[in-house]
Every structure is written in structure tokens, then in C-alpha cells.
């Protein structure tokens, strides 16, 4: 009799344990059934990252629109910053920096009689010649665009100033350098217009939603 009782107790305890596990599973299932998709939606988090990335991309100036109406006098005034090291007269002497007459479209590191840094000579692999975009990048942050350059100049961050300056450089011996056709994909003349940035952000959101859905579907069967 006492033996039966013992087995009953053991069997009962076992059943109790199984019952407890089932209850926990049900409760846990009820909780987790709703939560994982929500959590996965936030966890993937790519739309925000993509939007931030898109916002950081600075569109290059739309030279075709902006250069013909650039302010040459303002560009000449901005060139005062460069004049400490550069002469821009035709046939003018090299100074701390090379003569810049006709520099737009001129092969990089090519001016006779100037001892360019290895960094600048090596940069010919990136830009064989000074295109408008190349000049724009270089003048924005010389040391970042051509690491190791001996042009010790912090750079001009203000886009309108750079555009006027580049228009002035072109007017000094580079008027033969063609102005490209207007390109709406580039920076509009009025800085800060939001439209071109909206398109890449929307485009990035669509595929990412797909990723989030896939992740939710994949986890759903595992939850219960
Ligand atoms: C402190 C002196 C200094 C100032 C200021 C300076 N530069 Fe320079 N620049 C140099 C030197 C030095 C080089 C040669 C760089 C090298 O060899 O790495 C150079 C190179 C260049 C080149 C490349 C020329 C070529 O033949 O490949 C351009 C373009 C240029 N500078 C434009 C400018 C402009 C535009 C400004 C004004 C916004 C400016 N620089 C201000 C010293 C200066």
C-alpha cells in the first residue's frame, strides 16, 4: 500500500511538473506571439540608417546651371585667400604653390618648374586633370581629398564661395574648358532645397521594409 502511495506521489509530481511546464509555455507563447514581430521591426532599424546615410551625401554642384551665373568679382575676392601662395597671371612665377593660370582642366601636378609633393603626383591616378568636381573637392578640404599634400590650407566649406572662386579660376586662362549641361540630379542653385534628398530616402525605405517583413516571418514559427 505504502509502495503504491509512493508511486502515486512520484507520478503526481511528474504530472504537476508537466502541467506547470505547459502553463508556462502557454503564457510565454501568449506573450511572445505578439512581441517578436514588433521587436524585429525596430531591431532591423535600417530605414533610419539608410536615411541618415542619404542625408550625409552632399550633392555635387550643378555646374551647368550655376557656373554661367556665378559672381566672378566675388570669386576674385575669394582668391585673396589663395594669393598668399599662388600667382594666377599668365606666365606668372611659381610661389609657395604652383602658378594657377589655366588650372581648370590642366593635368594635375603638371606645372613646369614646381616641385609637387609625392601625394599630389600620386593623385594623378585619381584625377588625371583638374575637373570642376576635382577642384571643388580639393578646395573644400585639400588635406582630406589629397592626403599628404603640401598645400597647407584648411579649405573653403562654403559652397557658393567655392563656386564663385572656381568660376574665377576658369576665367583666368581656362575659358576654353567647357561648362557641362545642367544636371537636375546635382545640387540645385538654392542650397537647402529638400527635394533631391527625399527621393533616395524613399527609395531606401521600400527594400528595407521587405527585409523587416522577411525577418518577422522567419521568427514567427519559432516563437510558439
Ligand atoms: C599656404 C599656401 C597655399 C594656399 C593658401 C593655397 N595653396 Fe594651393 N597649393 C599650395 C601648394 C604648396 C600646392 C602644391 C601641393 C602639393 O604638391 O602637394 C598647391 C596646389 C594647388 C593646386 C594644384 C595645382 C596643380 O598644378 O596640380 C590647386 C588647384 C590649388 N593649389 C588651388 C588653391 C586655391 C584655389 C587656393 C585658395 C582657396 C589655394 N590653392 C590656397 C599652397 C597653397
mmCIF file of C-alpha atoms in Angstrom, residues 106-113 116:
data_model
loop_
_atom_site.group_PDB
_atom_site.id
_atom_site.type_symbol
_atom_site.label_atom_id
_atom_site.label_comp_id
_atom_site.label_asym_id
_atom_site.label_seq_id
_atom_site.Cartn_x
_atom_site.Cartn_y
_atom_site.Cartn_z
ATOM 1 C CA UNK A 106 45.023 71.313 -66.556
ATOM 2 C CA UNK A 107 46.698 67.964 -65.834
ATOM 3 C CA UNK A 108 47.248 67.524 -62.078
ATOM 4 C CA UNK A 109 50.784 68.264 -60.805
ATOM 5 C CA UNK A 110 51.917 69.353 -64.257
ATOM 6 C CA UNK A 111 53.069 72.978 -63.956
ATOM 7 C CA UNK A 112 56.655 73.396 -65.150
ATOM 8 C CA UNK A 113 59.250 74.168 -62.526
ATOM 9 C CA UNK A 116 54.996 68.810 -56.287
#
